[in-house]
PDB file of C-alpha atoms in Angstrom:
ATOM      1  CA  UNK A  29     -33.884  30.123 -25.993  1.00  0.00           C
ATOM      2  CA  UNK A  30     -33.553  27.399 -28.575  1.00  0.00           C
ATOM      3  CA  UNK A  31     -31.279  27.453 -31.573  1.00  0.00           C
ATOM      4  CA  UNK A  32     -33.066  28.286 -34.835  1.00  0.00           C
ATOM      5  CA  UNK A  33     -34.392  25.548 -36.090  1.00  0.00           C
ATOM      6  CA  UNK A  34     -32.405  26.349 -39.639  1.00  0.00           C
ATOM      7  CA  UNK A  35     -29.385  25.341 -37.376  1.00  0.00           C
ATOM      8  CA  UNK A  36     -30.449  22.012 -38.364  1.00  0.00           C
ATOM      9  CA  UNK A  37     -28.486  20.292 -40.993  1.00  0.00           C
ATOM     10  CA  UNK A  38     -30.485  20.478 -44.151  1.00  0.00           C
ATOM     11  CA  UNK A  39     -31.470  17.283 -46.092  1.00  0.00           C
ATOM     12  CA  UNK A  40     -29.088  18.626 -48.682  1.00  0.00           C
ATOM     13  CA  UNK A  41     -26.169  17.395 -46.730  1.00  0.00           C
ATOM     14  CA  UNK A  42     -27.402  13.478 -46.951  1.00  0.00           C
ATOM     15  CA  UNK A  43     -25.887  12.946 -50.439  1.00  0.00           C
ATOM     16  CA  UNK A  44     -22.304  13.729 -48.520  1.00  0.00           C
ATOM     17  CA  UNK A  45     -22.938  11.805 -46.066  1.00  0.00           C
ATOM     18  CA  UNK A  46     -23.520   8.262 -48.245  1.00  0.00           C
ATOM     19  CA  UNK A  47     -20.026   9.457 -49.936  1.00  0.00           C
ATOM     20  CA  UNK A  48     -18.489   9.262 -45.946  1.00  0.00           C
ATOM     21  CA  UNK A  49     -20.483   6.182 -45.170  1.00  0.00           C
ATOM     22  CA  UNK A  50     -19.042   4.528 -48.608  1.00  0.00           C
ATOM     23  CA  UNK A  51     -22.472   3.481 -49.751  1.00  0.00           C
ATOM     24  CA  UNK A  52     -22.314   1.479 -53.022  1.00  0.00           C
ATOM     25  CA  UNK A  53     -24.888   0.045 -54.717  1.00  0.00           C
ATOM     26  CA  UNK A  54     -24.479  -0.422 -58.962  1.00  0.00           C
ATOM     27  CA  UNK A  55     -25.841   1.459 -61.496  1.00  0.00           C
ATOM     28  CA  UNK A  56     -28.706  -0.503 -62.170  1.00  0.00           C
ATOM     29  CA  UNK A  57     -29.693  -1.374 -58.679  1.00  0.00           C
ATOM     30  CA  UNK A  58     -29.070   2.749 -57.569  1.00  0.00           C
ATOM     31  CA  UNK A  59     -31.441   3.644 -60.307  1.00  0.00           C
ATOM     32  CA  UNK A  60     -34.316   1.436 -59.049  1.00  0.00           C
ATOM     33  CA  UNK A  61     -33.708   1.436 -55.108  1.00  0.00           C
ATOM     34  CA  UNK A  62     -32.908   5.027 -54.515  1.00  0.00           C
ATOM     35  CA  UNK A  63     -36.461   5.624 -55.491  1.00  0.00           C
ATOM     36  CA  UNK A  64     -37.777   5.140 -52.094  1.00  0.00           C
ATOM     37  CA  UNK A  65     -34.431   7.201 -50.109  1.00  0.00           C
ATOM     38  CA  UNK A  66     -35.486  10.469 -53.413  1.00  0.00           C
ATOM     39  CA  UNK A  67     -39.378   9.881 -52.506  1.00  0.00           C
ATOM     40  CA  UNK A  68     -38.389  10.021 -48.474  1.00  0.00           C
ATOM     41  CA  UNK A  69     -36.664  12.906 -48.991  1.00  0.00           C
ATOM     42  CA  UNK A  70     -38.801  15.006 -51.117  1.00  0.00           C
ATOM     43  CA  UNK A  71     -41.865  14.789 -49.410  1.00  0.00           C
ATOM     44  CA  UNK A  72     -39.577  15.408 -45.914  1.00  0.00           C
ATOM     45  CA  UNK A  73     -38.487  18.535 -47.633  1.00  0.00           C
ATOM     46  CA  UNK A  74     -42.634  18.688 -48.420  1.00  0.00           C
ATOM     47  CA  UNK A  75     -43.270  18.841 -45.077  1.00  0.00           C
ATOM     48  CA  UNK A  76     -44.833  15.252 -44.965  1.00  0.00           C
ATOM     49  CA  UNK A  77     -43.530  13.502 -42.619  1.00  0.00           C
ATOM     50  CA  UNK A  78     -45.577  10.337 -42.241  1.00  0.00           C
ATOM     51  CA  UNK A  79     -45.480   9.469 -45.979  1.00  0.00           C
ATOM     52  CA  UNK A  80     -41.433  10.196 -45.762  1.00  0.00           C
ATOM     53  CA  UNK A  81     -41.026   8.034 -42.955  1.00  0.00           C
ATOM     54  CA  UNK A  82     -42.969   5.064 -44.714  1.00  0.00           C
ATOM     55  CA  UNK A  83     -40.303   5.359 -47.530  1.00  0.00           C
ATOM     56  CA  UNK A  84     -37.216   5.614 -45.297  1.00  0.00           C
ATOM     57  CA  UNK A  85     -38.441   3.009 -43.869  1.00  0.00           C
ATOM     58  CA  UNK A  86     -38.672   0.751 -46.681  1.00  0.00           C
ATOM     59  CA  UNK A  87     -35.106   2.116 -48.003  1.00  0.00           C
ATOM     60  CA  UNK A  88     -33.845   0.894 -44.699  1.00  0.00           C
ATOM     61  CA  UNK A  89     -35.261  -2.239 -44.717  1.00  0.00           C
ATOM     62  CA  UNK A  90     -32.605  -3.808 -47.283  1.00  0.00           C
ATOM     63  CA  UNK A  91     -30.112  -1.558 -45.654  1.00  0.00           C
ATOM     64  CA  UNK A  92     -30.386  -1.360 -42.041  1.00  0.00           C
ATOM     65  CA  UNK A  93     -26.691   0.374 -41.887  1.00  0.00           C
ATOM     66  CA  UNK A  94     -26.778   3.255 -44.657  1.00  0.00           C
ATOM     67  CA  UNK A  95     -26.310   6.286 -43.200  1.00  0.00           C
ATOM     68  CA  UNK A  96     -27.839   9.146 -44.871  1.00  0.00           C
ATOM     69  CA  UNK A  97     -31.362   6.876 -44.949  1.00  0.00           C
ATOM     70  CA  UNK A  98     -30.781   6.743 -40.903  1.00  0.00           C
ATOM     71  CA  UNK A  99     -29.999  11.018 -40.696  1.00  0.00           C
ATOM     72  CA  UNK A 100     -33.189  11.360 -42.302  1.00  0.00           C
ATOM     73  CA  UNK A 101     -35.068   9.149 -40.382  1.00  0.00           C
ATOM     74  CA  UNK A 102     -33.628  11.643 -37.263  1.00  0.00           C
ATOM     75  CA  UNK A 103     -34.437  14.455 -39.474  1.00  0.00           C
ATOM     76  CA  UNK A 104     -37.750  13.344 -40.509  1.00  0.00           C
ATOM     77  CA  UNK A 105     -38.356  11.936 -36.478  1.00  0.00           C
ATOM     78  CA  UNK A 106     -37.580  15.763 -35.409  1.00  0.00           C
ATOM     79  CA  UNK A 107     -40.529  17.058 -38.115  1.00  0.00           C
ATOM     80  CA  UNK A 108     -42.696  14.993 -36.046  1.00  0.00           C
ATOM     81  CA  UNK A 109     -41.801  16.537 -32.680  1.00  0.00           C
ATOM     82  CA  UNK A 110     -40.523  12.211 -31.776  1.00  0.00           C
ATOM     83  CA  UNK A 111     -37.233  13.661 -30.166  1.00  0.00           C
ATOM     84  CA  UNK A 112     -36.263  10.924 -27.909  1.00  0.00           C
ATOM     85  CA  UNK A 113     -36.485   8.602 -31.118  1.00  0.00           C
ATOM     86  CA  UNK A 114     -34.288  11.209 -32.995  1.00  0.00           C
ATOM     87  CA  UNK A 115     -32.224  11.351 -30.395  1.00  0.00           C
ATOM     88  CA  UNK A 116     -32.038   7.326 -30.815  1.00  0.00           C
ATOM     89  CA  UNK A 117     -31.147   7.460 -33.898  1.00  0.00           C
ATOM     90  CA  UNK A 118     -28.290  10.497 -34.118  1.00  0.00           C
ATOM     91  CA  UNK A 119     -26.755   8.641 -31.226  1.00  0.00           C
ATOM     92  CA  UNK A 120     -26.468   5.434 -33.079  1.00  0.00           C
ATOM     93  CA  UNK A 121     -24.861   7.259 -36.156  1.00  0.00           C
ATOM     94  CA  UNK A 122     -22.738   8.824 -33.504  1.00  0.00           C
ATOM     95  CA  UNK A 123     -21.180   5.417 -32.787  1.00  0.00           C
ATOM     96  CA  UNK A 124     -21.593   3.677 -35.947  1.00  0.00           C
ATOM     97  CA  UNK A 125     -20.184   6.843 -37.949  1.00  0.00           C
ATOM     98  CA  UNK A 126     -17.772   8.737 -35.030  1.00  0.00           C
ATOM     99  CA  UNK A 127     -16.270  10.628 -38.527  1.00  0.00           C
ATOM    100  CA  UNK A 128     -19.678  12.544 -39.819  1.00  0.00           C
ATOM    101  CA  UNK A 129     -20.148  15.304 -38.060  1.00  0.00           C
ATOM    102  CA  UNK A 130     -23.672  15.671 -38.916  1.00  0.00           C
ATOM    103  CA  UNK A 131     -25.524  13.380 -36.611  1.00  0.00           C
ATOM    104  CA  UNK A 132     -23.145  15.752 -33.451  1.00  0.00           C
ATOM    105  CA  UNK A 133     -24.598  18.655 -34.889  1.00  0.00           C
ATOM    106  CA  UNK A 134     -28.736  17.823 -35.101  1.00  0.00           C
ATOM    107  CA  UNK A 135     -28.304  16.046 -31.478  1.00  0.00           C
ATOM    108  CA  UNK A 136     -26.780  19.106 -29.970  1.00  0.00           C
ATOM    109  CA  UNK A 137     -29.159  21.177 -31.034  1.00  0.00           C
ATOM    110  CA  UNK A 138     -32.048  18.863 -29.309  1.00  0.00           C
ATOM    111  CA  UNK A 139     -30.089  19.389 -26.147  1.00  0.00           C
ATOM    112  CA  UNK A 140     -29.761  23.109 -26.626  1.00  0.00           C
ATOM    113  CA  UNK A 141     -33.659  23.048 -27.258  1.00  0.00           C
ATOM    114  CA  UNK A 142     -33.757  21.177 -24.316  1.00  0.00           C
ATOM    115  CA  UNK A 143     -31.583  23.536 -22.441  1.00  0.00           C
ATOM    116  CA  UNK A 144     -28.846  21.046 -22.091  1.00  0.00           C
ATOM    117  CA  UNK A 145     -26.326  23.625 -23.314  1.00  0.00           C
ATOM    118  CA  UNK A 146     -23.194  21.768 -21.719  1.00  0.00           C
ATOM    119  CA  UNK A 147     -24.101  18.422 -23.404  1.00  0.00           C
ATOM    120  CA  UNK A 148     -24.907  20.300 -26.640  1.00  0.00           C
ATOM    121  CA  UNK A 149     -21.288  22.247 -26.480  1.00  0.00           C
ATOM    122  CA  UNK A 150     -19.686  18.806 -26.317  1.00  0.00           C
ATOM    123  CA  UNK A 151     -21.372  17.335 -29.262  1.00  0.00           C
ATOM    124  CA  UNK A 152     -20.467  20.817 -31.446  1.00  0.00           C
ATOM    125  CA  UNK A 153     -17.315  19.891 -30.168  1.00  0.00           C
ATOM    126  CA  UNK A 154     -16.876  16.201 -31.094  1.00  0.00           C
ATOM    127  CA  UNK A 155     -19.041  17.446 -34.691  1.00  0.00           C
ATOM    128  CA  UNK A 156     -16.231  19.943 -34.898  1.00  0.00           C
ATOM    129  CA  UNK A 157     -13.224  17.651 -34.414  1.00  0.00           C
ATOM    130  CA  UNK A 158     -14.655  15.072 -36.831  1.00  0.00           C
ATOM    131  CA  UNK A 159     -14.890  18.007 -39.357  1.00  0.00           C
ATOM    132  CA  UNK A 160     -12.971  21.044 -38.233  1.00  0.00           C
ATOM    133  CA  UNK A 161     -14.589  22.802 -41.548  1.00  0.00           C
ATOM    134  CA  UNK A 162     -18.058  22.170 -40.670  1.00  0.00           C
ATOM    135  CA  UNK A 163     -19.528  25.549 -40.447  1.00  0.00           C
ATOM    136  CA  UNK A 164     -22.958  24.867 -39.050  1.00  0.00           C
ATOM    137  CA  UNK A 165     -20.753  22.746 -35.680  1.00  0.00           C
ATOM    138  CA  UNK A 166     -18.916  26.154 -35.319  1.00  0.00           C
ATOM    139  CA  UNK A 167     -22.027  28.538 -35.477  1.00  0.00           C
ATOM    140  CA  UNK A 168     -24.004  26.349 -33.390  1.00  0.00           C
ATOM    141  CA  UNK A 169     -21.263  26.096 -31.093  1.00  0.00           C
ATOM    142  CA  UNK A 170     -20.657  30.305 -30.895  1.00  0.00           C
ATOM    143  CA  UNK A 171     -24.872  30.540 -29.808  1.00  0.00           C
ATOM    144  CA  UNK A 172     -23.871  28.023 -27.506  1.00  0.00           C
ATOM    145  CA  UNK A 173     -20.986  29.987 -25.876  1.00  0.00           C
ATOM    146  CA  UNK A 174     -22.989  33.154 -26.169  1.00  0.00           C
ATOM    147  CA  UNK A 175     -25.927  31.477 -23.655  1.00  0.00           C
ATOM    148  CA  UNK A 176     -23.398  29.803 -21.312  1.00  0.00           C
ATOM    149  CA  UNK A 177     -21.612  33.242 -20.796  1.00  0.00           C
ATOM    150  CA  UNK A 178     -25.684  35.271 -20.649  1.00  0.00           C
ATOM    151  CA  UNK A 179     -26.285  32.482 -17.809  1.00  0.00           C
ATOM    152  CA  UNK A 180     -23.468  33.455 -16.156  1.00  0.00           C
ATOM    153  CA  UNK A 181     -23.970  37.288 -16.536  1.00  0.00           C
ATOM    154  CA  UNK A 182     -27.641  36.642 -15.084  1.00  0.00           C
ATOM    155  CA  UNK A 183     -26.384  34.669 -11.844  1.00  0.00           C
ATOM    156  CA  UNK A 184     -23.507  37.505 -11.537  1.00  0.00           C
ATOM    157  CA  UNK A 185     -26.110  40.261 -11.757  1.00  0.00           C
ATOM    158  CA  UNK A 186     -28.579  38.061  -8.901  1.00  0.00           C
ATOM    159  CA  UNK A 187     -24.885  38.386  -6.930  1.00  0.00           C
ATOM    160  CA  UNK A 188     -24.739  41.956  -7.503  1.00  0.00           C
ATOM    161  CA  UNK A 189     -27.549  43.592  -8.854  1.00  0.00           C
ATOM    162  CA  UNK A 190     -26.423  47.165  -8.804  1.00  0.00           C
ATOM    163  CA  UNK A 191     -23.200  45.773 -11.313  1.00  0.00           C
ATOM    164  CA  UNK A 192     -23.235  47.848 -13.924  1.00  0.00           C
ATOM    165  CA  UNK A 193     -20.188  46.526 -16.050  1.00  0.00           C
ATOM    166  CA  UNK A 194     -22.169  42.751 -15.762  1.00  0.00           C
ATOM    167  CA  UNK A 195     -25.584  44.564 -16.736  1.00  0.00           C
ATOM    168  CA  UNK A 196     -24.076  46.116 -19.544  1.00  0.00           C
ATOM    169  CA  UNK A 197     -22.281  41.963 -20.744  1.00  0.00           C
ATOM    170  CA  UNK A 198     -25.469  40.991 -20.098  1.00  0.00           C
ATOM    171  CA  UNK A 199     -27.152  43.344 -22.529  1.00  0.00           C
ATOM    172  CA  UNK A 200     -24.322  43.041 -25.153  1.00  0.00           C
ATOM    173  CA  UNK A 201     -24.589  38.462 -25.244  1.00  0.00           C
ATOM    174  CA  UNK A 202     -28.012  38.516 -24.657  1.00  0.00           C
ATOM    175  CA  UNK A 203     -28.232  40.433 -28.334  1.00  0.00           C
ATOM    176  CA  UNK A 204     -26.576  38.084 -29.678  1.00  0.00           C
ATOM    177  CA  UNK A 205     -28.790  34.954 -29.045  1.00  0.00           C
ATOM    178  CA  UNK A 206     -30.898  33.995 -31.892  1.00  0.00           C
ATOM    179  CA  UNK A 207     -34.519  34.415 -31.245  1.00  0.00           C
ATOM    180  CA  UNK A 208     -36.680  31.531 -32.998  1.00  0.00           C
ATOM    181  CA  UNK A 209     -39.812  32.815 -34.484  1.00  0.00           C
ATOM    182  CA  UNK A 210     -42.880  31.478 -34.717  1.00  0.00           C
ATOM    183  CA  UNK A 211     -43.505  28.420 -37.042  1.00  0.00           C
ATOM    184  CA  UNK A 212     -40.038  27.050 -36.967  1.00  0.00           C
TER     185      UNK A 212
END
């Protein structure tokens, strides 16, 4: 089952990552170019994703490098169901920005969607060593334990059906998985 998509990290956490990232621009300049990064992000949060995506774009174009314009492009690339170009893009932050643990985070949880859930436990756990405080990393990485360990319990119980003790771990982790509902 995948993660809930809320598991994402919300566009609220792109003003945090330009302080990481060190972008600088001055006063002036700010006021009149983070128009099109505020637009992109508003109508993201608006749930249009073409007209964001024409503004991140043209944020990016003078600044090809600036991080939180690139984690909403992934962000904004995941609204539009273009994973292998999110993907892209979280692994280039990855390597251009090995200290946010952000971009870890929203590519693990395309591999848990994808049912990659040993790739997705090592991103948590690079997202978690770049911030050890990051809560959404350590929650993401729990639901990730919890289905590695209901996997097991599953090929245990195809072992031994008649195991009663595994039936009953299998009952107990397989409560614990969050179920994604419809729309999300």
């Amino acid at each position: 089952m995948p993660l809930p998509a809320h598991r994402l990290v919300a566009a609220v956490l792109l003003t945090l990552i330009a302080q990481f990232a060190g972008a600088q621009t001055t006063v002036l300049g700010q006021a009149e170019s983070n128009n099109d990064y505020q637009e992109a992000t508003l109508l993201y949060r608006a749930g249009q994703p073409t007209r964001a995506m024409e503004r991140v774009e043209a944020w990016l174009k003078s600044r090809p490098k600036d991080a939180r314009g690139r984690f909403l492009k992934g962000m904004i690339l995941v609204q539009q169901k273009k994973t292998e170009d999110a993907v892209r893009v979280y692994t280039d932050l990855t390597q251009d920005f090995p200290e946010l643990p952000e971009p870890y985070n929203n590519l693990a949880v395309i591999f848990a969607d994808q049912g990659d859930l040993d790739r997705a436990r090592g991103l948590l756990e690079s997202a978690v060593r770049a911030n050890p405080s990051f809560t959404a990393a350590h929650e993401n990485l729990g639901d990730i334990h919890t289905r590695l360990a209901a996997h097991s319990y599953e090929r245990a119980l195809k072992l031994d059906p008649q195991n009663k003790v595994t039936a009953s771990k299998l009952k107990a982790v397989s409560d614990l998985i969050p179920v994604r509902t419809s729309g999300k």
